[in-house]
């Protein structure tokens, strides 16, 4: 179990470093991420490296028994780079060049940036690849977190090359993008540009490919660095830190190239329900690389600096959120950052060692957590044994949030998280997977808003139901193919037989307060009553049973929820986007119908329950104490229990008796 944080010793005089190491030992720190923003310190000029200071820091940490997750330091280029090579800077869709003075001011596709970053990584690797303190390589930092897309001339060239590799001929590109529309037909790749500012809507195929390209450019940067590390003989695990459900980077494609998934997570302490979205994020990163424990690479010990208002965490809240990560498969808890900065944009951001010193609640909590984590026995790897899959797909996300749809206000992630929160309140273990990963390990799979459905995804969902799985699909699902084009034969072409319905119209509703027209559609049936928004589709049940009908508005009396017995399984189709209460009602019904049991029964909704092999973690995120029956060995108290009482933010980690 690793414990620690980002360590930025270059911000401090050398006399502070030994105190840092002593304090780290006091806090139970086992590993720090070193050098993430040290480029200008390590390389004051092109071709000139200063490693002496870094040698001393690494040796000092090593003598103190602190392992090093060594960063490649390529996340924030030094000032000499743009001085000599201004073309490395990224450009927004509006044509604004993003200048230096902050961080991440580089175009991922810039050959100059890549060459100079590569030089730095090669020099670092050569020097430290065999250093016994270095146990992991931290490539770059949060790829794309600020620069979500780039329209520089480097990007123009790289986009054309990427398209040429993907399509081979310009005719194939024309076909994929449907450029017969609006006179967009290209006669050479040289005519194609990124979808930057334009008079009106862009070609949806182009938008989708630009998202793919952007994710690929960032991944290429990672792979370039990884290759250099491996060539230098790196034996340590290599990683880069993720940001959960981060739209610009399709982490599901990246993950094969990471030895260990590491993730940064910053729930808002002001939001009493943010722990559920944090749980979603943990389950997502756990599901990205099952069987391999992941690391919580960054979180805050207390307040942040970057929200409009940065509330402190409540007493115990940081520890509760840390245990949530461990319960959901993390083998390490680390922070941004070790010592609070005294200058710079993040000087108000909390740290393990606060600016106010060690006589602080933050420090006491940090020390207590370090001690508690150290007492844990080895935990089983990150499997939750989930029987429920929630489909969350980057390509569907990109495509559904393209403009010019029946309803243009759909926030894909927010709706997926709405379903997750209902499953979380029901204390059911959930894997968050791509459509291709839905298979017979699961009993029940949810595929809401799977607007873009690939052939292989459709095949996986179909055989899942054929083989006995229960699939909940819709609305606005199976609408387009991987090019964002309609398939022949209407909508729902791939899942029609499985679901036993056809979709004639999407029936857009207005957003609440969004002007005249219906903004919600109520429905009622054997599953209970629920209210939907965004869409009230016109669905015709072929072989499927109508389980709920719309009771209001223009769809009054029509199918709102259908159930189709197909093969050995069941295909549900939902014709609207249920609100939070509606999702709760429906989730209960689907779980019952599929026979899925909670991890633990009789637990209040605000208690977070997770499993990790035979270990169950219970965390009280409510404001009153609760007692929960659970039998086994309490690993923190090292005592057998038949029930645990949890104060607000109280935690129990229990190895259950078989
Ligand atoms: C992360 C970043 C860190 C630090 C932190 C502050 O996005 O990786 O360097 O800026 O946010 O919350």
XYZ file of C-alpha atoms and ligand atoms in Angstrom:
670
model
C 0.000 0.000 0.000
C 1.655 3.207 -1.149
C 1.200 6.503 0.635
C 2.570 9.890 -0.364
C 2.189 12.729 -2.803
C 3.703 14.983 -5.452
C 6.979 16.335 -4.152
C 8.249 19.619 -5.599
C 11.528 20.278 -3.765
C 12.665 22.789 -6.394
C 10.222 25.242 -4.792
C 12.221 25.168 -1.540
C 15.757 25.847 -0.369
C 17.843 22.744 0.021
C 17.906 23.168 3.805
C 14.186 22.254 3.855
C 14.670 18.886 2.134
C 15.958 16.911 5.159
C 13.020 18.263 7.207
C 10.716 17.094 4.447
C 12.100 13.569 4.582
C 11.842 13.496 8.369
C 8.210 14.652 8.213
C 7.443 12.163 5.465
C 8.627 9.384 7.719
C 6.457 10.735 10.508
C 3.445 10.639 8.184
C 4.162 7.120 6.970
C 4.973 8.246 3.420
C 6.293 5.388 1.295
C 6.567 7.041 -2.126
C 6.606 10.499 -3.703
C 6.082 11.628 -7.289
C 9.136 13.689 -7.994
C 9.983 16.232 -10.656
C 6.597 16.633 -12.353
C 7.195 20.337 -13.035
C 10.998 20.406 -12.896
C 11.861 20.741 -16.575
C 13.283 24.274 -16.386
C 15.308 23.344 -13.296
C 16.689 20.152 -14.832
C 17.373 21.665 -18.248
C 18.171 25.397 -18.055
C 18.975 25.483 -21.792
C 18.773 23.157 -24.750
C 21.564 20.603 -24.472
C 22.390 21.611 -20.888
C 21.316 19.457 -17.957
C 21.647 19.997 -14.220
C 21.085 16.751 -12.377
C 23.199 17.483 -9.301
C 20.275 18.793 -7.247
C 18.015 15.940 -8.343
C 20.721 13.401 -7.455
C 20.830 14.881 -3.966
C 17.036 14.829 -3.513
C 16.710 11.262 -4.748
C 19.575 10.076 -2.545
C 18.096 11.857 0.445
C 14.717 10.237 -0.124
C 16.362 6.877 -0.622
C 18.311 7.161 2.626
C 15.012 7.998 4.323
C 13.409 4.865 2.894
C 11.067 6.810 0.600
C 10.590 5.394 -2.878
C 10.444 7.628 -5.941
C 7.834 7.699 -8.677
C 10.054 9.656 -11.032
C 8.297 12.058 -13.373
C 9.573 12.659 -16.876
C 8.955 16.388 -16.267
C 7.559 17.058 -19.735
C 4.228 18.616 -18.657
C 5.380 22.229 -18.502
C 8.022 23.284 -21.029
C 10.700 25.740 -19.903
C 10.709 29.358 -21.175
C 13.639 28.776 -23.535
C 11.481 26.450 -25.580
C 8.959 28.999 -26.823
C 11.732 31.591 -27.036
C 13.517 29.490 -29.660
C 10.584 27.475 -31.010
C 7.370 29.526 -30.845
C 5.654 26.973 -33.107
C 5.372 24.545 -30.152
C 2.465 26.572 -28.724
C -1.097 25.263 -29.106
C -3.916 27.219 -30.783
C -7.625 27.288 -29.884
C -10.523 26.779 -32.299
C -10.846 30.593 -32.430
C -7.225 30.896 -33.547
C -5.869 32.176 -30.235
C -2.358 30.994 -29.448
C -2.065 29.752 -25.862
C 1.022 31.374 -24.474
C 3.493 30.483 -21.758
C 3.437 31.590 -18.121
C 1.101 28.837 -16.986
C 1.635 25.157 -17.841
C 0.893 22.612 -20.597
C 1.640 25.205 -23.306
C 2.610 22.767 -26.001
C 0.930 21.325 -29.080
C 0.921 17.542 -28.600
C 1.537 17.064 -32.333
C 4.506 19.441 -32.476
C 7.601 17.528 -33.672
C 9.777 20.086 -31.874
C 7.999 19.541 -28.566
C 8.273 15.791 -28.999
C 11.954 15.978 -29.899
C 12.830 18.163 -26.916
C 10.636 16.178 -24.521
C 12.309 13.038 -25.850
C 15.781 14.492 -25.178
C 14.795 15.222 -21.598
C 13.314 11.777 -21.019
C 16.378 10.096 -22.518
C 18.701 12.059 -20.237
C 16.576 11.315 -17.152
C 16.263 7.665 -18.009
C 19.957 7.259 -18.652
C 20.772 8.772 -15.289
C 18.158 7.155 -13.055
C 17.007 3.956 -14.708
C 19.002 1.826 -12.279
C 18.639 4.005 -9.209
C 17.269 1.783 -6.430
C 14.965 4.574 -5.185
C 13.088 4.783 -8.482
C 10.189 2.323 -8.370
C 7.904 3.803 -11.022
C 7.953 6.207 -13.984
C 5.362 8.988 -14.066
C 5.123 10.071 -17.693
C 4.142 13.733 -18.181
C 1.117 14.782 -16.083
C -2.621 14.698 -16.756
C -2.310 14.687 -20.540
C -4.703 17.181 -22.114
C -6.137 18.503 -18.838
C -5.974 22.138 -19.970
C -5.499 21.912 -23.728
C -8.524 19.852 -24.775
C -7.856 20.367 -28.458
C -5.309 22.033 -30.632
C -5.684 23.756 -34.005
C -2.090 24.860 -34.538
C -0.386 24.359 -37.907
C 1.273 21.307 -36.342
C -2.184 19.935 -35.648
C -3.340 20.665 -39.213
C -0.474 18.653 -40.658
C -0.794 15.843 -38.117
C -4.576 15.618 -38.597
C -4.149 15.186 -42.361
C -1.507 12.497 -41.826
C -3.731 10.758 -39.291
C -6.645 10.795 -41.743
C -4.470 9.480 -44.526
C -3.386 6.592 -42.309
C -6.989 5.902 -41.318
C -8.621 6.143 -44.721
C -5.878 5.556 -47.272
C -7.702 7.442 -50.025
C -9.546 10.707 -50.056
C -12.556 8.899 -51.523
C -12.766 6.738 -48.426
C -12.631 9.884 -46.298
C -15.408 11.468 -48.371
C -17.507 8.371 -47.914
C -16.930 8.216 -44.148
C -17.742 11.881 -43.620
C -20.642 12.020 -46.066
C -19.118 15.023 -47.819
C -21.715 14.976 -50.605
C -23.599 17.131 -48.076
C -23.052 20.945 -48.374
C -20.459 20.659 -51.134
C -17.771 19.382 -48.784
C -16.246 16.820 -51.140
C -12.438 16.848 -50.921
C -10.146 16.090 -53.831
C -6.961 15.879 -51.738
C -6.010 15.424 -48.079
C -4.234 18.773 -48.285
C -7.627 20.527 -48.299
C -8.710 19.115 -44.952
C -8.398 21.194 -41.794
C -9.270 20.656 -38.160
C -12.833 21.690 -37.223
C -11.833 25.150 -35.989
C -14.128 28.223 -35.984
C -16.514 28.052 -38.963
C -19.681 29.894 -40.048
C -22.026 27.102 -38.981
C -22.177 23.456 -37.926
C -19.240 21.241 -38.743
C -19.409 17.888 -40.444
C -20.194 15.379 -37.621
C -17.841 12.744 -39.055
C -15.043 15.282 -39.040
C -15.827 16.291 -35.444
C -15.764 12.670 -34.345
C -12.497 11.935 -36.111
C -10.959 15.069 -34.612
C -11.819 13.743 -31.133
C -10.195 10.416 -32.004
C -7.186 12.233 -33.415
C -6.834 14.387 -30.290
C -6.866 11.360 -27.995
C -4.371 9.624 -30.293
C -1.972 12.603 -30.346
C -1.824 12.650 -26.556
C -1.353 8.894 -26.493
C 1.454 9.185 -29.053
C 3.253 11.585 -26.712
C 2.939 9.053 -23.901
C 4.102 6.182 -26.098
C 7.053 8.207 -27.369
C 8.251 8.701 -23.797
C 7.503 5.144 -22.772
C 9.547 3.825 -25.698
C 12.541 5.919 -24.632
C 12.263 4.652 -21.054
C 12.138 1.048 -22.230
C 15.063 1.553 -24.595
C 17.074 2.900 -21.682
C 16.355 -0.355 -19.854
C 13.557 0.740 -17.503
C 12.231 -2.227 -15.551
C 9.922 -0.200 -13.304
C 6.184 0.058 -14.026
C 5.376 2.982 -16.334
C 2.248 5.078 -15.942
C 0.649 8.449 -16.540
C -2.034 9.890 -14.280
C -5.651 9.728 -15.502
C -8.524 12.029 -14.521
C -11.396 9.556 -14.354
C -14.020 10.142 -17.027
C -11.972 12.684 -18.946
C -13.619 13.387 -22.280
C -10.628 14.257 -24.501
C -8.711 11.000 -23.891
C -10.202 7.595 -24.563
C -8.521 5.895 -21.625
C -10.001 2.538 -22.563
C -7.710 2.592 -25.596
C -4.762 3.908 -23.611
C -4.874 1.455 -20.794
C -3.117 -1.427 -22.554
C -0.009 0.773 -22.577
C 0.029 1.494 -18.838
C 1.548 -1.000 -16.423
C -0.572 0.405 -13.644
C -3.537 2.763 -13.819
C -3.133 5.882 -11.708
C -5.916 8.394 -11.203
C -6.486 11.907 -9.863
C -9.783 12.643 -8.126
C -11.072 15.883 -6.616
C -14.689 15.603 -5.389
C -16.255 18.880 -4.267
C -16.562 18.904 -0.446
C -19.513 21.299 -0.795
C -21.525 18.649 -2.606
C -22.882 16.079 -0.155
C -23.478 13.630 -3.026
C -20.062 14.019 -4.679
C -18.875 10.838 -2.951
C -21.085 8.865 -5.343
C -19.434 10.437 -8.389
C -16.075 9.718 -6.752
C -17.182 6.084 -6.376
C -18.085 6.103 -10.084
C -14.599 7.346 -10.914
C -12.952 4.644 -8.759
C -15.090 1.934 -10.346
C -14.272 3.265 -13.793
C -10.501 3.184 -13.274
C -10.747 -0.199 -11.555
C -12.719 -1.570 -14.503
C -10.242 -0.181 -17.042
C -7.611 -2.678 -15.974
C -9.280 -5.421 -13.979
C -7.086 -7.747 -11.886
C -4.425 -5.031 -11.473
C -4.660 -2.741 -8.443
C -4.583 0.954 -9.302
C -3.237 3.976 -7.447
C -5.028 7.101 -6.334
C -2.238 9.341 -7.593
C -3.677 12.714 -6.585
C -6.319 14.003 -4.233
C -6.483 16.993 -1.890
C -5.875 16.739 1.837
C -8.282 19.642 2.349
C -9.343 22.663 0.228
C -8.525 23.302 -3.438
C -7.781 26.555 -5.241
C -9.464 26.084 -8.616
C -13.223 26.031 -7.996
C -15.140 29.324 -7.739
C -15.349 28.633 -4.008
C -13.051 26.145 -2.296
C -14.596 24.745 0.839
C -12.466 22.826 3.314
C -13.090 19.121 3.673
C -15.017 18.256 6.821
C -13.158 16.446 9.618
C -12.710 12.846 8.497
C -13.905 13.459 4.933
C -10.453 13.114 3.354
C -9.885 9.795 5.116
C -13.341 8.542 4.163
C -12.669 9.322 0.493
C -9.238 7.683 0.712
C -10.782 4.469 2.051
C -13.351 4.608 -0.700
C -10.487 4.340 -3.201
C -8.859 1.464 -1.299
C -12.184 -0.355 -1.013
C -12.583 -0.046 -4.768
C -9.207 -1.505 -5.606
C -6.555 1.162 -5.007
C -3.199 -0.002 -3.690
C -2.049 3.469 -2.853
C -3.288 6.862 -1.698
C -1.316 9.902 -2.766
C -1.922 13.622 -2.720
C -1.281 16.726 -4.630
C 1.011 17.679 -2.957
C 3.469 16.947 -0.147
C 4.217 20.501 1.065
C 1.919 23.440 0.414
C 3.537 25.931 -1.987
C 4.399 29.384 -0.737
C 4.268 30.990 -4.183
C 2.482 30.380 -7.433
C -1.096 29.785 -8.532
C -1.610 26.878 -6.147
C -0.429 28.433 -2.908
C -3.927 28.150 -1.399
C -4.220 24.488 -2.435
C -4.010 22.196 0.583
C -1.192 19.692 0.940
C -0.143 16.876 3.247
C 2.084 19.313 5.108
C 0.058 22.536 5.394
C 1.526 26.036 5.259
C 0.073 26.454 8.764
C 2.329 23.646 9.974
C 1.918 20.415 11.866
C -0.339 21.659 14.657
C -3.269 21.395 12.266
C -6.178 19.056 11.708
C -4.939 18.343 8.185
C -1.555 17.132 9.401
C -3.118 15.010 12.149
C -5.463 13.379 9.627
C -2.602 12.805 7.191
C -0.530 11.101 9.897
C -3.475 9.008 11.068
C -4.290 7.832 7.560
C -0.659 6.896 6.927
C -0.624 4.854 10.097
C -3.945 3.134 9.359
C -2.965 2.230 5.806
C 0.267 0.729 7.116
C -1.647 -1.596 9.456
C -3.624 -3.187 6.621
C -2.772 -6.725 5.623
C -2.305 -7.486 1.922
C -5.656 -6.999 0.169
C -6.907 -9.026 -2.788
C -6.470 -7.372 -6.213
C -9.113 -5.027 -7.550
C -11.965 -7.359 -8.410
C -15.402 -6.444 -7.155
C -17.075 -9.606 -8.485
C -19.670 -7.343 -10.085
C -22.689 -8.942 -11.768
C -23.827 -5.597 -13.153
C -22.208 -3.722 -16.032
C -22.785 -0.064 -16.808
C -21.795 0.800 -20.363
C -19.799 4.002 -20.634
C -18.198 4.610 -23.994
C -15.936 7.472 -25.072
C -16.907 7.318 -28.752
C -20.621 7.370 -27.917
C -19.902 10.308 -25.590
C -18.122 12.267 -28.313
C -20.798 11.548 -30.898
C -23.880 12.164 -28.749
C -22.603 15.577 -27.699
C -22.115 16.670 -31.289
C -24.574 19.453 -32.181
C -27.704 19.219 -34.348
C -29.499 16.425 -32.513
C -33.168 16.102 -31.555
C -32.161 17.324 -28.078
C -28.938 19.294 -27.811
C -28.780 19.498 -24.039
C -27.885 15.907 -23.239
C -24.887 15.622 -20.926
C -23.837 12.012 -21.480
C -21.596 11.670 -18.440
C -24.196 13.223 -16.128
C -26.838 10.713 -17.267
C -24.463 7.748 -16.942
C -23.601 8.952 -13.457
C -27.313 9.248 -12.671
C -27.668 5.516 -13.357
C -24.521 4.781 -11.403
C -25.761 6.739 -8.378
C -28.957 4.687 -8.274
C -26.916 1.465 -8.387
C -24.650 2.876 -5.698
C -27.608 3.673 -3.444
C -28.728 0.071 -4.004
C -25.271 -1.142 -2.863
C -24.727 -3.207 -5.959
C -21.208 -3.850 -7.273
C -20.825 -2.379 -10.779
C -18.173 -2.611 -13.457
C -18.031 0.312 -15.868
C -17.227 -1.076 -19.275
C -17.319 -0.517 -23.013
C -20.078 -2.192 -25.054
C -17.620 -4.806 -26.315
C -16.860 -5.844 -22.749
C -20.424 -6.839 -21.857
C -20.316 -10.612 -21.557
C -21.648 -13.523 -19.573
C -19.855 -12.657 -16.328
C -22.687 -10.146 -15.901
C -26.337 -10.755 -15.175
C -27.533 -7.273 -15.953
C -26.135 -4.570 -18.226
C -27.230 -0.964 -18.660
C -26.639 0.805 -21.971
C -28.313 4.211 -21.754
C -27.773 6.715 -24.579
C -25.539 4.421 -26.612
C -26.175 6.672 -29.625
C -23.099 5.466 -31.511
C -23.025 1.682 -31.570
C -20.243 -0.112 -33.431
C -20.817 -3.435 -35.159
C -18.710 -5.245 -32.561
C -20.482 -3.505 -29.684
C -23.836 -4.518 -31.138
C -22.623 -8.074 -31.491
C -21.468 -8.230 -27.858
C -24.776 -6.857 -26.542
C -26.753 -9.224 -28.739
C -24.895 -12.332 -27.653
C -25.082 -11.173 -24.039
C -28.873 -11.361 -24.201
C -28.858 -14.524 -26.314
C -26.776 -16.149 -23.592
C -29.128 -15.192 -20.751
C -28.146 -11.633 -19.820
C -30.612 -8.853 -19.062
C -29.903 -5.730 -21.110
C -31.453 -2.330 -20.398
C -31.027 -0.131 -23.469
C -32.247 3.245 -24.612
C -33.284 5.864 -25.228
C -31.372 7.357 -28.185
C -29.394 4.135 -28.574
C -28.171 2.311 -31.681
C -28.847 5.376 -33.809
C -25.597 5.673 -35.817
C -22.564 3.611 -36.798
C -18.894 4.299 -36.018
C -18.866 7.095 -38.653
C -21.840 8.887 -37.066
C -24.002 7.913 -40.046
C -27.419 6.283 -40.029
C -27.474 2.655 -41.041
C -29.996 1.527 -43.647
C -33.336 0.435 -42.238
C -34.198 3.183 -39.751
C -33.096 3.408 -36.142
C -32.290 0.650 -33.676
C -31.148 -1.505 -36.566
C -28.686 -3.648 -34.594
C -30.661 -4.325 -31.423
C -34.180 -4.436 -32.889
C -34.621 -8.207 -32.633
C -33.035 -8.399 -29.210
C -35.254 -5.648 -27.845
C -38.390 -6.469 -29.826
C -39.195 -2.825 -30.606
C -38.787 -0.238 -33.336
C -38.199 3.471 -32.830
C -40.053 5.820 -35.138
C -39.308 9.216 -33.634
C -37.206 10.638 -30.804
C -39.877 12.987 -29.461
C -37.640 15.735 -28.128
C -38.874 17.522 -25.013
C -37.682 20.981 -24.057
C -35.274 21.440 -21.184
C -36.993 22.642 -18.004
C -37.384 26.416 -18.291
C -36.276 26.228 -21.914
C -39.346 27.800 -23.524
C -42.767 26.610 -24.668
C -43.490 22.911 -25.052
C -43.502 19.751 -22.963
C -40.465 19.435 -20.732
C -41.255 16.129 -19.097
C -43.117 12.921 -19.792
C -44.604 10.880 -16.979
C -44.933 7.135 -17.195
C -46.536 4.411 -15.156
C -46.713 0.628 -15.121
C -45.763 -2.569 -13.332
C -42.332 -1.097 -12.585
C -43.895 1.872 -10.753
C -44.203 5.520 -11.808
C -41.387 7.582 -13.215
C -40.786 10.890 -14.955
C -38.568 11.323 -17.973
C -36.907 14.255 -19.686
C -35.039 15.156 -22.890
C -36.864 12.633 -25.090
C -40.166 10.768 -25.159
C -39.608 8.460 -28.080
C -42.265 6.966 -30.283
C -41.606 3.280 -29.817
C -43.563 0.429 -31.345
C -43.510 -2.836 -29.468
C -43.157 -5.743 -31.858
C -42.623 -8.857 -29.791
C -41.898 -6.977 -26.582
C -44.295 -6.515 -23.674
C -45.154 -2.979 -22.719
C -44.279 -2.657 -19.026
C -44.937 1.076 -18.636
C -46.858 3.609 -20.710
C -46.555 7.359 -20.943
C -49.385 8.974 -18.995
C -48.918 12.584 -20.122
C -48.321 14.659 -23.212
C -48.181 13.777 -26.847
C -47.041 10.196 -26.210
C -49.897 9.544 -23.762
C -50.794 5.835 -23.860
C -47.681 4.801 -25.798
C -44.882 2.508 -24.648
C -42.365 4.057 -22.240
C -40.689 0.826 -21.124
C -40.743 -2.535 -22.867
C -39.468 -5.995 -21.948
C -38.604 -8.619 -24.510
C -37.719 -12.217 -23.747
C -35.107 -13.098 -26.323
C -32.827 -16.135 -26.551
C -32.088 -17.087 -22.963
C -32.191 -13.459 -21.777
C -34.217 -10.278 -21.626
C -33.970 -7.001 -23.544
C -35.496 -3.899 -21.975
C -36.045 -0.704 -23.914
C -36.593 2.619 -22.238
C -38.081 5.455 -24.322
C -37.095 8.412 -22.135
C -34.352 9.647 -19.783
C -35.721 9.103 -16.264
C -35.006 11.702 -13.609
C -33.050 10.812 -10.460
C -36.110 9.423 -8.616
C -37.221 7.582 -11.742
C -33.849 5.936 -12.145
C -34.056 4.732 -8.526
C -37.495 3.205 -9.150
C -36.399 1.523 -12.352
C -33.080 0.239 -11.023
C -34.905 -1.497 -8.174
C -37.211 -3.113 -10.702
C -34.428 -4.244 -13.043
C -32.326 -5.644 -10.187
C -35.313 -7.594 -8.846
C -36.243 -8.898 -12.241
C -32.692 -10.056 -12.992
C -32.203 -11.423 -9.474
C -29.172 -9.294 -8.641
C -28.421 -9.038 -4.920
C -26.712 -6.143 -3.132
C -23.227 -6.600 -1.680
C -24.810 -6.254 1.762
C -28.479 -5.971 2.690
C -30.125 -3.497 5.088
C -27.606 -0.711 4.608
C -28.727 2.954 4.460
C -28.294 4.675 1.079
C -25.629 7.117 2.299
C -23.302 4.298 3.368
C -20.777 3.447 0.682
C -20.314 -0.302 0.327
C -17.651 -1.926 -1.807
C -15.994 -5.306 -2.087
C -12.498 -6.300 -2.905
C -12.360 -10.086 -2.942
C -13.516 -11.157 0.522
C -12.964 -7.691 2.009
C -15.929 -5.356 2.331
C -15.431 -1.648 3.014
C -18.217 0.385 4.626
C -18.061 4.171 4.820
C -20.686 6.419 6.330
C -21.127 9.537 4.180
C -24.252 10.587 6.084
C -24.529 13.023 8.971
C -25.679 10.572 11.662
C -24.080 7.430 13.077
C -25.271 4.086 11.683
C -24.901 0.476 12.712
C -24.567 -2.165 10.023
C -24.585 -5.935 10.464
C -21.514 -7.512 8.946
C -19.657 -10.564 10.113
C -15.920 -11.029 9.934
C -12.608 -9.573 10.993
C -12.390 -5.787 11.280
C -8.975 -5.164 9.719
C -8.443 -1.703 11.210
C -9.493 -2.651 14.742
C -7.977 -6.133 14.295
C -10.973 -7.700 16.026
C -13.849 -9.987 15.053
C -17.171 -8.198 14.533
C -20.804 -9.075 13.895
C -21.776 -5.451 13.330
C -20.025 -2.118 12.991
C -21.115 1.323 14.146
C -19.941 4.125 11.917
C -19.855 7.776 12.962
C -20.160 10.326 10.118
C -17.202 9.610 7.785
C -16.523 6.483 9.837
C -14.918 3.545 8.027
C -14.831 -0.213 8.579
C -12.771 -2.611 6.504
C -14.012 -6.130 7.219
C -12.700 -9.433 5.932
C -15.874 -11.456 5.677
C -16.186 -14.982 6.968
C -16.783 -17.446 4.217
C -4.010 18.384 -10.920
C -2.557 18.508 -11.316
C -1.676 18.916 -10.158
C -2.312 20.041 -9.391
C -3.688 19.618 -8.941
C -4.399 20.657 -8.123
O -4.810 18.588 -12.029
O -2.089 17.292 -11.845
O -0.418 19.304 -10.646
O -2.388 21.161 -10.209
O -4.476 19.351 -10.054
O -5.662 20.205 -7.708
